[in-house]
Short mmCIF file of C-alpha atoms in Angstrom, two decimals:
data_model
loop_
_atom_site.label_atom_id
_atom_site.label_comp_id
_atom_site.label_asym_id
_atom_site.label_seq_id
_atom_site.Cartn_x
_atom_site.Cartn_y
_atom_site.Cartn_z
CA UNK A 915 54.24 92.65 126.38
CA UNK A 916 53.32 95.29 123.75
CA UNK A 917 51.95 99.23 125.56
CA UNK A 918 48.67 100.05 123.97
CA UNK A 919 50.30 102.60 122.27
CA UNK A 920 53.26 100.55 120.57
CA UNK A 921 52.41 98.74 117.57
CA UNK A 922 52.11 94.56 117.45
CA UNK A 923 55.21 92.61 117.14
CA UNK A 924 55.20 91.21 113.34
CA UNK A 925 57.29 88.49 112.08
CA UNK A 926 58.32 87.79 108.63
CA UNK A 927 60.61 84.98 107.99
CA UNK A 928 62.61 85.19 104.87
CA UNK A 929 63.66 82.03 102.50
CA UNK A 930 67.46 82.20 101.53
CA UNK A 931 70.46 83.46 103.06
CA UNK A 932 71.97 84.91 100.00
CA UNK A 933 72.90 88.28 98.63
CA UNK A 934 69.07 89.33 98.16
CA UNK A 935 67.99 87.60 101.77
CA UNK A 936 70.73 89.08 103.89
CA UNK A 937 70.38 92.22 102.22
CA UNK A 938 66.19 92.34 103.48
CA UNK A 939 67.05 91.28 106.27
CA UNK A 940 69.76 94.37 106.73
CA UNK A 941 67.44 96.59 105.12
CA UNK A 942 64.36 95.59 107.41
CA UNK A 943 65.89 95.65 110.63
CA UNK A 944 66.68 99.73 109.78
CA UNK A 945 63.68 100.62 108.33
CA UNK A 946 61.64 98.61 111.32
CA UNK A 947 62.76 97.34 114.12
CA UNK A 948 59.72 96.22 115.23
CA UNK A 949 59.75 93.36 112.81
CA UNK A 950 60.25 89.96 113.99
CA UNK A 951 62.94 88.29 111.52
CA UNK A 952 64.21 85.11 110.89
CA UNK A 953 66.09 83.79 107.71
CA UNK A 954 66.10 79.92 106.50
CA UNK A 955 68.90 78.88 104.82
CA UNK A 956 68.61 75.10 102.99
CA UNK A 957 72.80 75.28 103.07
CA UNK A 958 74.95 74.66 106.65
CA UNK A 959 76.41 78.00 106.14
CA UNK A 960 76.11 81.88 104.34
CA UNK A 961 78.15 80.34 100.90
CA UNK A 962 77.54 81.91 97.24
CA UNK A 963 77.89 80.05 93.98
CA UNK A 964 79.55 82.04 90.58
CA UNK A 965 82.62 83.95 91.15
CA UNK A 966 82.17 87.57 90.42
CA UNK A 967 79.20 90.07 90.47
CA UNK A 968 79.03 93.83 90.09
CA UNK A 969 76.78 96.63 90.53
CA UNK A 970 75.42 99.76 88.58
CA UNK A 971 74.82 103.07 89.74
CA UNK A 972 71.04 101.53 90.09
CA UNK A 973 71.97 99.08 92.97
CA UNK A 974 74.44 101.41 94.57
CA UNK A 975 71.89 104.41 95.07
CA UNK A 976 69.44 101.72 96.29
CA UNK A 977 72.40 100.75 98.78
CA UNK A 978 72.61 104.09 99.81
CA UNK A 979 68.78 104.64 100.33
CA UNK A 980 68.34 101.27 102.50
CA UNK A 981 71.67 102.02 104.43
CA UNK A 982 75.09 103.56 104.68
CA UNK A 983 76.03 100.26 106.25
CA UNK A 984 75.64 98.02 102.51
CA UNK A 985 77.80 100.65 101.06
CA UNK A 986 80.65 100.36 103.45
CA UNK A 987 79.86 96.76 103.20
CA UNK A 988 80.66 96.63 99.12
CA UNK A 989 83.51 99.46 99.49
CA UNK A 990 85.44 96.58 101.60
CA UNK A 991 85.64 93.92 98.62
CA UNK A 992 85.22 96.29 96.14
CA UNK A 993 87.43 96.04 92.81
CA UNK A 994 87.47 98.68 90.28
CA UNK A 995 89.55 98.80 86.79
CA UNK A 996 93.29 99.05 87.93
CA UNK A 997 94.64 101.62 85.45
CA UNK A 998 93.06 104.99 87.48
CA UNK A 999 92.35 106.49 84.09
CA UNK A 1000 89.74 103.74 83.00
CA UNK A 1001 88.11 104.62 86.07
CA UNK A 1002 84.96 106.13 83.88
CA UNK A 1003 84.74 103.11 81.70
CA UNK A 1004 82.05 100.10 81.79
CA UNK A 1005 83.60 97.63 79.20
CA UNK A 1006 86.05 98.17 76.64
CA UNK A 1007 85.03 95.89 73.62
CA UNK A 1008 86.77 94.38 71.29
CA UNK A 1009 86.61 92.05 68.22
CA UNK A 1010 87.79 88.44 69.83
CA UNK A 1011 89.48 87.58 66.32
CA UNK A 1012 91.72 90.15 66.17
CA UNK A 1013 91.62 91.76 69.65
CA UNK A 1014 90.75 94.88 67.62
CA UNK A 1015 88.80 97.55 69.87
CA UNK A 1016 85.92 98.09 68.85
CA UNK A 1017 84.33 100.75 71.09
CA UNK A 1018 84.46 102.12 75.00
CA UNK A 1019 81.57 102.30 76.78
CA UNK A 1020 81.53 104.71 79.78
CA UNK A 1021 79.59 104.34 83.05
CA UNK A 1022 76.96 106.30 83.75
CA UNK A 1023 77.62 110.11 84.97
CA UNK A 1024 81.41 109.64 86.41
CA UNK A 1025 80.12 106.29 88.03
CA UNK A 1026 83.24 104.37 88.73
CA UNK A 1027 81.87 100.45 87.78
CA UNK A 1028 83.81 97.77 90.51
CA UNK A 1029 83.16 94.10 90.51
CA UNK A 1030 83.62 91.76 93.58
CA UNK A 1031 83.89 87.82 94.71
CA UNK A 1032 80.39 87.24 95.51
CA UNK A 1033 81.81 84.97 98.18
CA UNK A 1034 83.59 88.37 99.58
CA UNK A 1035 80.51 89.94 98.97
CA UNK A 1036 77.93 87.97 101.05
CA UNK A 1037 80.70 87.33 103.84
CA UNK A 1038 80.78 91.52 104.37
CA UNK A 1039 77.07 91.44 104.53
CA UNK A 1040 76.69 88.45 106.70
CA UNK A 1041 78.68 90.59 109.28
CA UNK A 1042 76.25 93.45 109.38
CA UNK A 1043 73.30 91.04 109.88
CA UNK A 1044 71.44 92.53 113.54
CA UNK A 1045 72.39 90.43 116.60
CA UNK A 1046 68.07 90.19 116.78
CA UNK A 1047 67.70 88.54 113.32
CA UNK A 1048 67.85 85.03 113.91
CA UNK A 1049 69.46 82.84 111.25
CA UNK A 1050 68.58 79.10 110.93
CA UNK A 1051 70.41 76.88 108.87
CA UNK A 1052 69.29 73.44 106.96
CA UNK A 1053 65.95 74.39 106.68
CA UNK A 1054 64.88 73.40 103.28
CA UNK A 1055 61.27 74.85 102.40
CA UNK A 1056 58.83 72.25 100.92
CA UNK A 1057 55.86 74.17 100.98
CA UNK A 1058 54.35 77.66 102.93
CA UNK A 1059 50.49 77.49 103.89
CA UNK A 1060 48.27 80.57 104.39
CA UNK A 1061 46.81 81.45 107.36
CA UNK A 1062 43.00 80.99 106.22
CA UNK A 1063 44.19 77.07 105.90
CA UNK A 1064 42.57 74.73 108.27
CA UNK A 1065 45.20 72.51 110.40
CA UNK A 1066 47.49 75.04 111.65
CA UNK A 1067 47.56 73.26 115.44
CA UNK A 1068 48.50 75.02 118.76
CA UNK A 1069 50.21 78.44 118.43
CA UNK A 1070 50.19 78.80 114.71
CA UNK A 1071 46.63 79.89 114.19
CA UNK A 1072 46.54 83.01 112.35
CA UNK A 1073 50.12 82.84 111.02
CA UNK A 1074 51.24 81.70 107.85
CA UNK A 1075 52.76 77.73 107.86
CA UNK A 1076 56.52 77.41 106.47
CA UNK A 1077 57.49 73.42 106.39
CA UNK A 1078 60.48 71.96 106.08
CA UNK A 1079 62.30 68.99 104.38
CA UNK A 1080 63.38 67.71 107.58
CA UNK A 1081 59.58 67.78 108.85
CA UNK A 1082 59.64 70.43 110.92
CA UNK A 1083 57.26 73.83 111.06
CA UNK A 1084 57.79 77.60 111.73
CA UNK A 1085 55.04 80.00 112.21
CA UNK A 1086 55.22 83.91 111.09
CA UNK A 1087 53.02 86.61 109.87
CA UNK A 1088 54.67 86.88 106.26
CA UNK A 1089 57.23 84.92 104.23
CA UNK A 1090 59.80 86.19 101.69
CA UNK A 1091 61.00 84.04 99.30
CA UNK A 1092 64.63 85.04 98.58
CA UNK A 1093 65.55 81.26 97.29
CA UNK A 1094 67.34 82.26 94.37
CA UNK A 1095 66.41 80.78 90.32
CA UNK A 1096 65.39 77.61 91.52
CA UNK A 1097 62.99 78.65 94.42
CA UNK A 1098 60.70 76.44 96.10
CA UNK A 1099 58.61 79.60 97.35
CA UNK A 1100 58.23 80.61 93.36
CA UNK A 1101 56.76 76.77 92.85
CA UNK A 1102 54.56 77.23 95.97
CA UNK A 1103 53.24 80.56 94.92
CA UNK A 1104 52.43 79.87 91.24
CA UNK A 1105 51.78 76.27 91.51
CA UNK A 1106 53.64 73.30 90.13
CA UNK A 1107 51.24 73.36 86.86
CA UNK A 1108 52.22 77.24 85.98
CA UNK A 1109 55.18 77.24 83.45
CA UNK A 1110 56.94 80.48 84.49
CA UNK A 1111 57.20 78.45 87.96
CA UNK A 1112 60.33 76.83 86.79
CA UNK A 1113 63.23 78.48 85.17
CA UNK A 1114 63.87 77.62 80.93
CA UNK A 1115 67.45 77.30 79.50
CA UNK A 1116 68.40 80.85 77.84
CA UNK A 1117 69.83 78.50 74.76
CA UNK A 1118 73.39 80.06 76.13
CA UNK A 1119 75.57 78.23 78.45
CA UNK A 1120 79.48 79.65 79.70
CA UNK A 1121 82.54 78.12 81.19
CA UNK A 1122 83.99 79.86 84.17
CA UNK A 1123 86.74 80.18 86.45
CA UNK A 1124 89.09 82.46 88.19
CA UNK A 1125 92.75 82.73 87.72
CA UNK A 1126 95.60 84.64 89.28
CA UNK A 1127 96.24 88.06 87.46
CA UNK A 1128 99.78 87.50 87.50
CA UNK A 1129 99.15 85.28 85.24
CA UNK A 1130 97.38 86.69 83.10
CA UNK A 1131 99.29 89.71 82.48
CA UNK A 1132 101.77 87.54 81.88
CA UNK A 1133 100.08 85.76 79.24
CA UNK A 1134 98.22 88.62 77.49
CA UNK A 1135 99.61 91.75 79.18
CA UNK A 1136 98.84 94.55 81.74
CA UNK A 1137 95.46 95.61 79.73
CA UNK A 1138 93.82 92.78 81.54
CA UNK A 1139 93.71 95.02 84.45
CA UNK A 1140 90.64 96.50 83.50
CA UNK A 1141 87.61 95.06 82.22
CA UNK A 1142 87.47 93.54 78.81
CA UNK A 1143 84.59 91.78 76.43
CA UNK A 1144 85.78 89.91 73.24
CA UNK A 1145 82.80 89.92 70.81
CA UNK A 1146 82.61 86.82 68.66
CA UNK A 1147 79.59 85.48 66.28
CA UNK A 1148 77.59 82.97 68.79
CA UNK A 1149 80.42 83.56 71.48
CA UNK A 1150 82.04 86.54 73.72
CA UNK A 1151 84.69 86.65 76.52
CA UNK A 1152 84.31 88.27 79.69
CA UNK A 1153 86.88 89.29 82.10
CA UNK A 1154 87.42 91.68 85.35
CA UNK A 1155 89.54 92.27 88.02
CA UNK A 1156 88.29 91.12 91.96
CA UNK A 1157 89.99 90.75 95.27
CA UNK A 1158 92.05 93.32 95.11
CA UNK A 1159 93.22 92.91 91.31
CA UNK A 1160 95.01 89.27 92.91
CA UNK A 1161 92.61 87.81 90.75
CA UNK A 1162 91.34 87.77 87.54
CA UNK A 1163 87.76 86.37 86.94
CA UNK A 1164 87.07 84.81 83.00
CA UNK A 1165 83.53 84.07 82.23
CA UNK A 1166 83.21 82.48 78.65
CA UNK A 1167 79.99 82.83 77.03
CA UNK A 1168 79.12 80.22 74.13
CA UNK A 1169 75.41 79.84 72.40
CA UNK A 1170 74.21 76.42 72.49
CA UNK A 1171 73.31 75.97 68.73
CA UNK A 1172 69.34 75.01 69.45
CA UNK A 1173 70.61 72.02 71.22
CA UNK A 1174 68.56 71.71 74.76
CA UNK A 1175 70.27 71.22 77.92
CA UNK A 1176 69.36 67.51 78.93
CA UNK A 1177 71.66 67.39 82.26
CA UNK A 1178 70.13 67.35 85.54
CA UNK A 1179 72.71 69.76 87.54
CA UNK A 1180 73.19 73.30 85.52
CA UNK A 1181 76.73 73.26 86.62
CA UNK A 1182 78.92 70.55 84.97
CA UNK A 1183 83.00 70.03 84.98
CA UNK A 1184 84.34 70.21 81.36
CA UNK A 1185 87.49 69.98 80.33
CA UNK A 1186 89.95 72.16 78.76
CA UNK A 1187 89.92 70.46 75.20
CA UNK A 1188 86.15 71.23 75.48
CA UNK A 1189 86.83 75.07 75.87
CA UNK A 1190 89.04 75.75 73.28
CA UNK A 1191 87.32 73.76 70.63
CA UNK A 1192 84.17 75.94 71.66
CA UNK A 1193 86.47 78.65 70.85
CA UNK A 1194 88.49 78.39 68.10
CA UNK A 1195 89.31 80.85 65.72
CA UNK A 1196 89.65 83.46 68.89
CA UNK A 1197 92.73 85.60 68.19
CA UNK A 1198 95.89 85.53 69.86
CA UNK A 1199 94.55 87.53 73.36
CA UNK A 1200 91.37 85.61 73.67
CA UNK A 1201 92.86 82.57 73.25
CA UNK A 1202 95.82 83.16 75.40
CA UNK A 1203 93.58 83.72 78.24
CA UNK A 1204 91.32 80.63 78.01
CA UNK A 1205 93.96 78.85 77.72
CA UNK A 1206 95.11 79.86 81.56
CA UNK A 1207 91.90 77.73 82.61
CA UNK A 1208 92.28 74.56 83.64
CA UNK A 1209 89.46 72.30 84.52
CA UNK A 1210 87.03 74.28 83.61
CA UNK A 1211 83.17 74.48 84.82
CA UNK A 1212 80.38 74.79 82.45
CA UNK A 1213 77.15 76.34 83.37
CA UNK A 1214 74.15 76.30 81.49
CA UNK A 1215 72.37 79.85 81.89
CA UNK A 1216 69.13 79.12 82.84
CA UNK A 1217 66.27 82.66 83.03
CA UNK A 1218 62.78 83.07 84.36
CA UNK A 1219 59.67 83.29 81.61
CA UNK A 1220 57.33 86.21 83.19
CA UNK A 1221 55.22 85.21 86.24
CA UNK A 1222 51.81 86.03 86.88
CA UNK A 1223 52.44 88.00 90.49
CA UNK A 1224 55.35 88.08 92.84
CA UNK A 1225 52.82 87.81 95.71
CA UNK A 1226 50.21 86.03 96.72
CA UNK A 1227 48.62 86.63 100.41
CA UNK A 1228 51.30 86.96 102.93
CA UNK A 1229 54.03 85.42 100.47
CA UNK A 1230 56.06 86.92 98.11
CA UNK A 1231 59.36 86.46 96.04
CA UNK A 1232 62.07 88.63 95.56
CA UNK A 1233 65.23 88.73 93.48
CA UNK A 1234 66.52 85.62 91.54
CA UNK A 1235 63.19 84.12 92.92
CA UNK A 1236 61.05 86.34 91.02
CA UNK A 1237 63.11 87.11 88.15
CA UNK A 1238 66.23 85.30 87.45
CA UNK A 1239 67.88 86.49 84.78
CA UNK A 1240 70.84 86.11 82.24
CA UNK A 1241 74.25 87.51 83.51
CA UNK A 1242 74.64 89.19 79.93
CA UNK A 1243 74.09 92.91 81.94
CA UNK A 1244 75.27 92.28 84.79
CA UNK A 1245 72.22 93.49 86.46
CA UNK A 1246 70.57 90.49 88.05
CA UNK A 1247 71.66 91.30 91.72
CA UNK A 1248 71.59 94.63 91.64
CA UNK A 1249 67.81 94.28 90.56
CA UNK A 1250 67.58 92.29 93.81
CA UNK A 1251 68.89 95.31 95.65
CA UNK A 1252 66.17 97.43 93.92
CA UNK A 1253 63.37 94.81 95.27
CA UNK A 1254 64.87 95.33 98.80
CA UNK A 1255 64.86 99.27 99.07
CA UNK A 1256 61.39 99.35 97.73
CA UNK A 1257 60.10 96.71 100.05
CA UNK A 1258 62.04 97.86 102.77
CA UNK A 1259 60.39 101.17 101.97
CA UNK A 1260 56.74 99.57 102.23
CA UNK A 1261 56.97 97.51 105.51
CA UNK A 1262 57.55 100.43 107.82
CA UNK A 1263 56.25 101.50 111.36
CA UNK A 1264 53.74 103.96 109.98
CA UNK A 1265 52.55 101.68 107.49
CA UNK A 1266 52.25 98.17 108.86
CA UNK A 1267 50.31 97.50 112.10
CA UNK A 1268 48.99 94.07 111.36
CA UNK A 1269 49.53 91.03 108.95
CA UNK A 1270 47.04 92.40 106.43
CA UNK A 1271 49.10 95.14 106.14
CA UNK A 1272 51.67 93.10 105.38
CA UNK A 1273 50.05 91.42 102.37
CA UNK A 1274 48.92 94.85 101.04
CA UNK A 1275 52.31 96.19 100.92
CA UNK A 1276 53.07 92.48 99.10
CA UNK A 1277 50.34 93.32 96.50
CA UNK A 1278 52.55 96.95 95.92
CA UNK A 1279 55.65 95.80 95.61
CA UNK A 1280 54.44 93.39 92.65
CA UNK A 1281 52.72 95.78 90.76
CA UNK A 1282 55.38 98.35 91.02
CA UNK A 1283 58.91 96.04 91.29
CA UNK A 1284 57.44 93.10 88.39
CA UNK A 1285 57.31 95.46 85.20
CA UNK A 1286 60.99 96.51 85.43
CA UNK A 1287 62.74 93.22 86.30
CA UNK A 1288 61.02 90.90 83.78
CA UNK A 1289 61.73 93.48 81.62
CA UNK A 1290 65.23 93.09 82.92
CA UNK A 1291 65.32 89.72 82.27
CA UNK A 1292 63.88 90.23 78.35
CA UNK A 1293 66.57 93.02 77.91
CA UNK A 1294 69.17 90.96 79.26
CA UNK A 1295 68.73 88.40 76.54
CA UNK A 1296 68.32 90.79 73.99
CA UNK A 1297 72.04 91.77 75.35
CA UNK A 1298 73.20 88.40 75.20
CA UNK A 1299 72.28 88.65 71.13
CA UNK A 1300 74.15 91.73 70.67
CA UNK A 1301 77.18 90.96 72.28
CA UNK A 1302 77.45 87.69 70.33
CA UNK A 1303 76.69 89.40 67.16
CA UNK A 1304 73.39 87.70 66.54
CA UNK A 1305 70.87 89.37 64.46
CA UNK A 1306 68.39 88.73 61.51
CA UNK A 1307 69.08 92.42 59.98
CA UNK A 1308 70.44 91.62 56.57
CA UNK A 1309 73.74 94.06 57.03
CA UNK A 1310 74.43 92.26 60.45
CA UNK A 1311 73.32 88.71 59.12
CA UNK A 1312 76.31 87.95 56.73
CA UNK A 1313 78.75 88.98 59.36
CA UNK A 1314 79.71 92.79 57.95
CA UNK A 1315 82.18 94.54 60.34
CA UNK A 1316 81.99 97.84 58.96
CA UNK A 1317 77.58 97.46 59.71
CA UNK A 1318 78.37 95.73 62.72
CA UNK A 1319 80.38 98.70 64.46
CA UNK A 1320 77.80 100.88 63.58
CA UNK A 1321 75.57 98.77 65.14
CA UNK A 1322 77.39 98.43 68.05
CA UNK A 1323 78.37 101.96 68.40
CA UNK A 1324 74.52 103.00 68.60
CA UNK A 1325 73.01 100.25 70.46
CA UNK A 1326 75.77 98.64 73.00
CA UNK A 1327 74.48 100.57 75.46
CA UNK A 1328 71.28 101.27 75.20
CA UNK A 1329 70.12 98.20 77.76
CA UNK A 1330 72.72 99.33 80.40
CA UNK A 1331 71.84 102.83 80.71
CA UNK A 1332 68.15 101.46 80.85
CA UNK A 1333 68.74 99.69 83.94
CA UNK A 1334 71.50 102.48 85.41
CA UNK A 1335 68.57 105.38 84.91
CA UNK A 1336 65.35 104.53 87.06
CA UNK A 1337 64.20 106.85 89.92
CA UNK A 1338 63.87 104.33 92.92
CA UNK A 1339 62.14 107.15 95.11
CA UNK A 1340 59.73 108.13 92.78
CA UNK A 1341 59.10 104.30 92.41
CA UNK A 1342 58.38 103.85 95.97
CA UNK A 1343 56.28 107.12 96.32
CA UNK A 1344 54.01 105.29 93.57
CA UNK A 1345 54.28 102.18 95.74
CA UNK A 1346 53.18 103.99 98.78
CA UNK A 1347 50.03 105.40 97.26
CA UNK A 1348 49.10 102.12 95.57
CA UNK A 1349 49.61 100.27 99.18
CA UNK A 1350 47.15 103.41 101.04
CA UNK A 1351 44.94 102.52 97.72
CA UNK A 1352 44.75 98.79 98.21
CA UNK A 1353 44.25 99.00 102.08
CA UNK A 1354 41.50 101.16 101.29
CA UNK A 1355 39.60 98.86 98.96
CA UNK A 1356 38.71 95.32 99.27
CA UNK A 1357 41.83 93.80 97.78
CA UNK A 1358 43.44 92.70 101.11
CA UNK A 1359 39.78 91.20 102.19
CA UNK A 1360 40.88 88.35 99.89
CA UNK A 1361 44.02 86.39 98.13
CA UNK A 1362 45.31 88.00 95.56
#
């Protein structure tokens, strides 16, 4: 039982047991341990789909703010370029015809870029989760009910309703949807009849699949060490080192012509014939290394449109939930990461003493944290354009190299140094004034 002078026990339960979700968890159980927390997890275990993901300086000075703990936790699966002197580079580009290069981009202020298995990933984060957060697996959400609805029952009065495919309830004072791009909490909160509250096919869809770098430095060479992107008209070729440099990780990126993805599942098996006619007329390097893929997967890339609000009463959404995005800057977890620190940042002892609380600091984090990631999300696309050397510029139009590595030259990275350069504290000092602001007025007195 609670002194008179401690402040109430609060419970949020959070909706996905992914990179984002594991990560708020982490980052909640620092910044308040007074917090109640439980994640629900529709899967029997912590498991990540894709193969790689990487971070920017962005995501790891939001690592650092939340915790020392989520750094040590990415320095353990951590890969960076193998060659010690392309430490300072991003990308190398080249042309995927001729295997030409085209131009180097370098990270951001001495930043060394490193990529890891997201499987690797969410395993070293999984084993920094707090004894106290309780973790419940094969709960799939069907739908969350606020607490000013009528038919709570026994016990849940006051608390906000979480149900579950397999018909049963759970009770807390806030819910966080972390349920990645196809997240029930996203439906709940918008409503079924909103359009942003489904994801839309980007019009781009990529095979992908992770070979053993012996391999390919066998096939291609030792360059392969480090990461490469082959830029092709309506196609580009991705590749980095993880686990250690054991592995190499190939991500093919192919525009769908207009043609609308029809299948059900976004992830399909292909074949290998289907790869390489999607890619013919690659040069000798780029060809070489699709052709170390066998049985290749094809994923359609699927993005958010813009939603209305990220919260609404004691719900919100966070990461892929609120703002999925195209992989084409390599940005979309580490925008996740930016979500946590600055919600993290808002649900603290000396701000939140009671459930209304809660859904002011919600109300915050939208209106500071939705701006920048659907911009994300636009910019991302905009990416995906570039590095398939799409454009309606007459110079760039009829395929001129010469205008084309100008083009590149000035605007390749433009959109990554956008996302690398944003001041996270100053972002949650202006969400810490806007939260005082909206407790203050008569915001929280109703949904927003």
């Amino acid at each position: 039982m609670d002194s008179p002078s401690s402040p109430p026990s609060l419970s949020i339960a959070i909706i996905g047991a992914g990179i984002a979700g594991v990560t708020l968890a982490i980052a909640l159980s620092e910044h308040n341990p007074n917090l109640s927390l439980t994640i629900y997890e529709s899967r029997r275990e912590f498991s990540e789909v894709s193969a790689g993901v990487g971070f920017g300086p962005n995501a790891l000075k939001a690592m650092a703010l939340i915790s020392p703990k989520l750094i040590a936790a990415y320095d353990q699966v951590k890969t960076p370029n193998l060659w010690p002197e392309k430490d300072h580079l991003w990308y190398e580009f080249r042309w995927a015809d001729t295997g030409k290069l085209v131009l180097q981009v370098e990270s951001e202020k001495g930043f060394a870029h490193c990529n890891a298995s997201r499987v690797h990933l969410l395993a070293s984060l999984a084993a920094i989760v707090p004894r106290a957060v309780k973790v419940e697996f094969g709960k799939r959400v069907i739908d969350v009910w606020g607490s000013e609805d009528a038919g709570f029952g026994k016990g849940g009065m006051g608390k906000t309703r979480i149900r579950f495919e397999d018909g049963t309830d759970a009770f807390a004072d806030a819910v966080v949807g972390c349920d990645g791009i196809r997240s029930a909490c996203r439906q709940i909160l918008l409503g079924e009849d909103e359009k942003s509250a489904h994801a839309v096919y980007s019009g781009k869809y990529a095979y992908r699949k992770v070979v053993q770098m012996r391999k390919a430095i066998e096939a291609v060479g030792p360059e392969v060490e480090n990461r490469q992107i082959y830029l092709g008209k309506g196609r580009h070729l991705l590749t980095f080192a993880i686990r250690g440099g054991q592995m190499l990780n190939i991500v093919a990126f192919k525009d769908g012509g207009g043609v609308p993805w029809t299948q059900r599942q976004w992830v399909v098996t292909s074949s290998r014939e289907a790869l390489l006619k999607d890619f013919a007329g690659c040069g000798d390097t780029a060809s070489k290394i699709l052709e170390l893929i066998d049985e290749p997967e094809k994923w359609a890339l699927f993005n958010h449109l813009p939603a209305p609000t990220y919260a609404k009463g004691n719900l919100c959404i966070l990461g892929d939930a609120a703002h999925a995005t195209t992989p084409h800057l390599g940005s979309g977890a580490g925008c996740a990461i930016e979500d946590v620190h600055l919600l993290s940042g808002l649900l603290t002892p000396s701000l939140i003493q009671s459930a209304t609380d809660i859904k002011c600091a919600f109300l915050a984090y939208d209106s500071l944290r939705r701006p920048r990631s659907q911009d994300l999300v636009r910019r991302s696309r905009e990416q995906g354009h570039i590095l398939q050397l799409e454009s309606e510029l007459p110079d760039l139009a009829n395929g001129n190299r010469e205008a084309w590595q100008e083009y590149l030259e000035r605007e390749m990275d433009v959109n990554p140094r956008w996302v690398w350069n944003v001041d996270l504290e100053g972002m949650l000092v202006q969400a810490r004034e806007l939260f005082e602001s909206i407790r203050q007025g008569e915001e929280c007195a109703v949904d927003a």
